[in-house]
PDB file of C-alpha atoms in Angstrom:
ATOM      1  CA  MET A   4      50.369  -9.691 -64.215  1.00 79.00           C
ATOM      2  CA  GLU A   5      53.715 -11.177 -65.053  1.00 92.00           C
ATOM      3  CA  GLN A   6      55.318 -13.201 -62.232  1.00 94.00           C
ATOM      4  CA  LEU A   7      58.492 -15.125 -61.576  1.00 94.00           C
ATOM      5  CA  ILE A   8      57.325 -18.674 -60.840  1.00 96.00           C
ATOM      6  CA  CYS A   9      59.899 -21.224 -59.620  1.00 96.00           C
ATOM      7  CA  LYS A  10      59.339 -24.840 -58.643  1.00 96.00           C
ATOM      8  CA  ASN A  11      61.920 -24.806 -55.857  1.00 94.00           C
ATOM      9  CA  PHE A  12      64.860 -22.968 -54.333  1.00 95.00           C
ATOM     10  CA  GLU A  13      67.350 -24.394 -56.830  1.00 95.00           C
ATOM     11  CA  GLU A  14      65.411 -22.809 -59.673  1.00 96.00           C
ATOM     12  CA  PHE A  15      64.904 -19.585 -57.690  1.00 96.00           C
ATOM     13  CA  LYS A  16      68.668 -19.225 -57.073  1.00 96.00           C
ATOM     14  CA  THR A  17      69.286 -19.084 -60.844  1.00 96.00           C
ATOM     15  CA  HIS A  18      67.556 -15.675 -60.868  1.00 96.00           C
ATOM     16  CA  LYS A  19      70.171 -13.992 -58.649  1.00 97.00           C
ATOM     17  CA  GLY A  20      71.194 -10.701 -60.237  1.00 96.00           C
ATOM     18  CA  LYS A  21      68.139 -10.582 -62.480  1.00 95.00           C
ATOM     19  CA  THR A  22      65.404  -7.984 -62.622  1.00 95.00           C
ATOM     20  CA  LEU A  23      61.924  -9.099 -61.612  1.00 96.00           C
ATOM     21  CA  PRO A  24      58.760  -8.228 -63.530  1.00 95.00           C
ATOM     22  CA  ILE A  25      57.328  -4.804 -62.684  1.00 96.00           C
ATOM     23  CA  GLY A  26      54.611  -4.983 -60.045  1.00 94.00           C
ATOM     24  CA  GLU A  27      50.952  -4.094 -60.283  1.00 95.00           C
ATOM     25  CA  TRP A  28      49.785  -0.652 -59.181  1.00 97.00           C
ATOM     26  CA  VAL A  29      48.630  -0.247 -55.564  1.00 97.00           C
ATOM     27  CA  THR A  30      46.603   2.840 -54.615  1.00 98.00           C
ATOM     28  CA  VAL A  31      47.453   4.410 -51.254  1.00 98.00           C
ATOM     29  CA  THR A  32      44.140   5.573 -49.802  1.00 98.00           C
ATOM     30  CA  GLN A  33      43.380   7.725 -46.781  1.00 98.00           C
ATOM     31  CA  GLU A  34      41.900   4.632 -45.150  1.00 98.00           C
ATOM     32  CA  MET A  35      45.286   2.873 -45.514  1.00 97.00           C
ATOM     33  CA  ILE A  36      47.086   5.903 -44.072  1.00 98.00           C
ATOM     34  CA  ASN A  37      44.676   6.100 -41.120  1.00 98.00           C
ATOM     35  CA  SER A  38      44.961   2.355 -40.455  1.00 98.00           C
ATOM     36  CA  PHE A  39      48.758   2.615 -40.558  1.00 97.00           C
ATOM     37  CA  ALA A  40      48.594   5.534 -38.117  1.00 97.00           C
ATOM     38  CA  ASP A  41      46.415   3.422 -35.804  1.00 97.00           C
ATOM     39  CA  ALA A  42      48.774   0.451 -36.023  1.00 97.00           C
ATOM     40  CA  THR A  43      51.931   2.500 -35.377  1.00 97.00           C
ATOM     41  CA  GLN A  44      50.433   5.203 -33.147  1.00 97.00           C
ATOM     42  CA  ASP A  45      52.000   7.779 -35.501  1.00 96.00           C
ATOM     43  CA  TYR A  46      49.341  10.473 -35.838  1.00 96.00           C
ATOM     44  CA  GLN A  47      51.529  13.292 -37.146  1.00 96.00           C
ATOM     45  CA  TRP A  48      49.189  15.868 -38.658  1.00 97.00           C
ATOM     46  CA  LEU A  49      50.729  15.573 -42.166  1.00 96.00           C
ATOM     47  CA  HIS A  50      49.109  12.150 -42.402  1.00 97.00           C
ATOM     48  CA  VAL A  51      45.714  12.444 -40.734  1.00 97.00           C
ATOM     49  CA  ASP A  52      44.599  16.001 -39.893  1.00 96.00           C
ATOM     50  CA  LEU A  53      42.731  16.981 -43.071  1.00 95.00           C
ATOM     51  CA  GLU A  54      41.845  20.525 -41.951  1.00 96.00           C
ATOM     52  CA  ARG A  55      45.383  21.397 -40.886  1.00 97.00           C
ATOM     53  CA  ILE A  56      46.841  19.783 -44.016  1.00 97.00           C
ATOM     54  CA  GLU A  57      44.674  22.027 -46.221  1.00 95.00           C
ATOM     55  CA  LYS A  58      45.894  25.126 -44.379  1.00 96.00           C
ATOM     56  CA  GLU A  59      49.540  24.346 -43.578  1.00 96.00           C
ATOM     57  CA  SER A  60      50.929  21.528 -45.691  1.00 96.00           C
ATOM     58  CA  PRO A  61      52.932  22.412 -48.797  1.00 95.00           C
ATOM     59  CA  PHE A  62      51.300  19.353 -50.440  1.00 94.00           C
ATOM     60  CA  LYS A  63      47.713  20.414 -49.553  1.00 95.00           C
ATOM     61  CA  LYS A  64      46.801  16.724 -49.286  1.00 97.00           C
ATOM     62  CA  PRO A  65      47.740  14.007 -46.774  1.00 98.00           C
ATOM     63  CA  ILE A  66      50.986  12.133 -47.311  1.00 98.00           C
ATOM     64  CA  ALA A  67      51.566   8.512 -46.410  1.00 98.00           C
ATOM     65  CA  HIS A  68      54.041   7.525 -43.719  1.00 97.00           C
ATOM     66  CA  GLY A  69      57.407   6.597 -45.219  1.00 94.00           C
ATOM     67  CA  PHE A  70      57.247   3.308 -43.362  1.00 95.00           C
ATOM     68  CA  LEU A  71      53.939   2.520 -45.050  1.00 97.00           C
ATOM     69  CA  SER A  72      55.859   2.383 -48.340  1.00 94.00           C
ATOM     70  CA  ILE A  73      58.384   0.013 -46.767  1.00 95.00           C
ATOM     71  CA  SER A  74      55.661  -2.173 -45.289  1.00 95.00           C
ATOM     72  CA  LEU A  75      54.180  -2.700 -48.765  1.00 96.00           C
ATOM     73  CA  LEU A  76      57.404  -4.344 -49.987  1.00 96.00           C
ATOM     74  CA  SER A  77      56.502  -7.768 -48.564  1.00 93.00           C
ATOM     75  CA  LYS A  78      53.134  -7.843 -50.319  1.00 94.00           C
ATOM     76  CA  MET A  79      54.522  -6.429 -53.551  1.00 96.00           C
ATOM     77  CA  LEU A  80      57.296  -9.038 -53.680  1.00 95.00           C
ATOM     78  CA  MET A  81      54.928 -11.894 -52.768  1.00 92.00           C
ATOM     79  CA  ASP A  82      52.700 -10.841 -55.666  1.00 94.00           C
ATOM     80  CA  LEU A  83      55.664 -11.023 -58.080  1.00 95.00           C
ATOM     81  CA  VAL A  84      57.575 -14.098 -56.915  1.00 96.00           C
ATOM     82  CA  ILE A  85      56.056 -17.547 -56.460  1.00 95.00           C
ATOM     83  CA  VAL A  86      58.240 -20.405 -55.241  1.00 96.00           C
ATOM     84  CA  GLU A  87      56.041 -23.493 -55.244  1.00 95.00           C
ATOM     85  CA  SER A  88      58.093 -25.293 -52.575  1.00 95.00           C
ATOM     86  CA  LEU A  89      57.997 -22.299 -50.204  1.00 94.00           C
ATOM     87  CA  GLU A  90      56.827 -23.135 -46.682  1.00 94.00           C
ATOM     88  CA  MET A  91      57.091 -19.592 -45.288  1.00 94.00           C
ATOM     89  CA  GLY A  92      58.853 -16.275 -45.622  1.00 94.00           C
ATOM     90  CA  VAL A  93      60.039 -13.913 -42.879  1.00 94.00           C
ATOM     91  CA  ASN A  94      61.227 -10.300 -42.945  1.00 95.00           C
ATOM     92  CA  TYR A  95      64.875 -10.122 -41.862  1.00 96.00           C
ATOM     93  CA  GLY A  96      65.735  -6.444 -42.204  1.00 96.00           C
ATOM     94  CA  LEU A  97      66.433  -3.448 -44.382  1.00 96.00           C
ATOM     95  CA  ASN A  98      69.582  -1.815 -45.727  1.00 94.00           C
ATOM     96  CA  LYS A  99      70.147   1.602 -47.287  1.00 92.00           C
ATOM     97  CA  VAL A 100      66.560   2.853 -46.931  1.00 96.00           C
ATOM     98  CA  ARG A 101      65.617   6.238 -48.390  1.00 97.00           C
ATOM     99  CA  PHE A 102      62.347   8.075 -49.076  1.00 97.00           C
ATOM    100  CA  PRO A 103      63.181  10.389 -52.024  1.00 97.00           C
ATOM    101  CA  HIS A 104      59.616  11.614 -52.616  1.00 97.00           C
ATOM    102  CA  PRO A 105      56.471  11.804 -50.458  1.00 97.00           C
ATOM    103  CA  VAL A 106      53.460   9.676 -51.351  1.00 98.00           C
ATOM    104  CA  ILE A 107      50.384  11.884 -51.665  1.00 98.00           C
ATOM    105  CA  VAL A 108      47.048  10.279 -50.757  1.00 98.00           C
ATOM    106  CA  ASP A 109      45.466   8.385 -53.684  1.00 98.00           C
ATOM    107  CA  SER A 110      48.835   7.974 -55.424  1.00 98.00           C
ATOM    108  CA  ARG A 111      49.481   4.723 -57.221  1.00 98.00           C
ATOM    109  CA  LEU A 112      52.659   2.805 -56.404  1.00 98.00           C
ATOM    110  CA  ARG A 113      54.370  -0.143 -58.032  1.00 97.00           C
ATOM    111  CA  LEU A 114      57.531  -2.086 -57.373  1.00 98.00           C
ATOM    112  CA  HIS A 115      60.664  -2.291 -59.499  1.00 97.00           C
ATOM    113  CA  SER A 116      63.026  -4.889 -58.054  1.00 97.00           C
ATOM    114  CA  SER A 117      65.771  -7.403 -58.570  1.00 97.00           C
ATOM    115  CA  ILE A 118      67.330 -10.237 -56.618  1.00 98.00           C
ATOM    116  CA  ALA A 119      70.675  -8.831 -55.481  1.00 98.00           C
ATOM    117  CA  GLU A 120      71.881 -11.656 -53.244  1.00 97.00           C
ATOM    118  CA  VAL A 121      70.867 -15.225 -52.389  1.00 97.00           C
ATOM    119  CA  GLU A 122      72.657 -16.930 -49.511  1.00 96.00           C
ATOM    120  CA  PRO A 123      72.064 -20.208 -47.668  1.00 95.00           C
ATOM    121  CA  TYR A 124      70.339 -19.819 -44.302  1.00 95.00           C
ATOM    122  CA  THR A 125      70.055 -22.982 -42.222  1.00 88.00           C
ATOM    123  CA  LYS A 126      69.477 -26.330 -43.849  1.00 86.00           C
ATOM    124  CA  LYS A 127      66.207 -25.465 -45.575  1.00 89.00           C
ATOM    125  CA  GLY A 128      66.366 -21.687 -45.853  1.00 95.00           C
ATOM    126  CA  LEU A 129      67.670 -18.849 -47.970  1.00 97.00           C
ATOM    127  CA  LYS A 130      68.501 -15.260 -47.091  1.00 98.00           C
ATOM    128  CA  ILE A 131      67.580 -12.995 -49.989  1.00 98.00           C
ATOM    129  CA  THR A 132      68.531  -9.370 -50.534  1.00 98.00           C
ATOM    130  CA  TRP A 133      66.107  -7.645 -52.870  1.00 98.00           C
ATOM    131  CA  ASP A 134      66.933  -4.297 -54.502  1.00 98.00           C
ATOM    132  CA  CYS A 135      63.654  -2.399 -54.404  1.00 98.00           C
ATOM    133  CA  SER A 136      62.425   0.891 -55.787  1.00 98.00           C
ATOM    134  CA  VAL A 137      58.802   1.931 -55.300  1.00 98.00           C
ATOM    135  CA  GLU A 138      57.616   4.040 -58.218  1.00 98.00           C
ATOM    136  CA  ILE A 139      54.938   6.712 -57.828  1.00 98.00           C
ATOM    137  CA  GLU A 140      52.821   7.013 -60.955  1.00 98.00           C
ATOM    138  CA  GLY A 141      53.670  10.245 -62.781  1.00 98.00           C
ATOM    139  CA  VAL A 142      56.546  11.204 -60.451  1.00 98.00           C
ATOM    140  CA  ARG A 143      60.212  11.073 -61.466  1.00 97.00           C
ATOM    141  CA  LYS A 144      61.574  10.276 -57.997  1.00 98.00           C
ATOM    142  CA  PRO A 145      60.602   7.033 -56.231  1.00 98.00           C
ATOM    143  CA  ALA A 146      58.651   6.872 -52.995  1.00 98.00           C
ATOM    144  CA  CYS A 147      61.193   4.547 -51.465  1.00 97.00           C
ATOM    145  CA  VAL A 148      64.419   2.777 -52.348  1.00 98.00           C
ATOM    146  CA  ALA A 149      65.781   0.025 -50.150  1.00 97.00           C
ATOM    147  CA  GLU A 150      67.605  -3.225 -49.901  1.00 97.00           C
ATOM    148  CA  PHE A 151      65.006  -5.493 -48.360  1.00 97.00           C
ATOM    149  CA  VAL A 152      66.288  -8.683 -46.726  1.00 97.00           C
ATOM    150  CA  SER A 153      64.037 -11.676 -46.186  1.00 97.00           C
ATOM    151  CA  LEU A 154      64.297 -15.318 -45.244  1.00 97.00           C
ATOM    152  CA  MET A 155      62.536 -18.060 -47.157  1.00 96.00           C
ATOM    153  CA  PHE A 156      62.107 -21.602 -45.912  1.00 96.00           C
ATOM    154  CA  GLU A 157      61.403 -24.527 -48.199  1.00 93.00           C
ATOM    155  CA  ASN A 158      58.971 -27.339 -47.598  1.00 85.00           C
ATOM    156  CA  GLN A 159      61.167 -30.366 -48.205  1.00 70.00           C
ATOM    157  CA  GLU A 160      58.536 -33.088 -48.105  1.00 64.00           C
TER     158      GLU A 160
END
């Protein structure tokens, strides 16, 4: 897998406005959907009730929670971007979130992203706005589009 590897924040900041490599495929399984339902207490039948889904859902298969797609952004970005001086990263928020297409169980997703904004945040931190689009294999519309905002803190030893 291709990655963006930077030694430090100074090098990372030079990638503002640039597109990142395309992420690896991640398969959304029923086990993931059930675990997400357990974690969020969101047991809407479209996600977890296999008998009712077969009878009543227009998709005839379970669909993932929209927020499951969003929650994968952190992992997908961490897989693509390595900053060797990074001490830790923290989720800061989301802007302009949309879920244009449902994610059917066993779909494969991958991230298309770019670094939209890089701003200073405290003495040893950065606030990054990532433009993200989560592709569903074989589907024209994305699962999710969002501006994802995170904080990164540099180990300055």
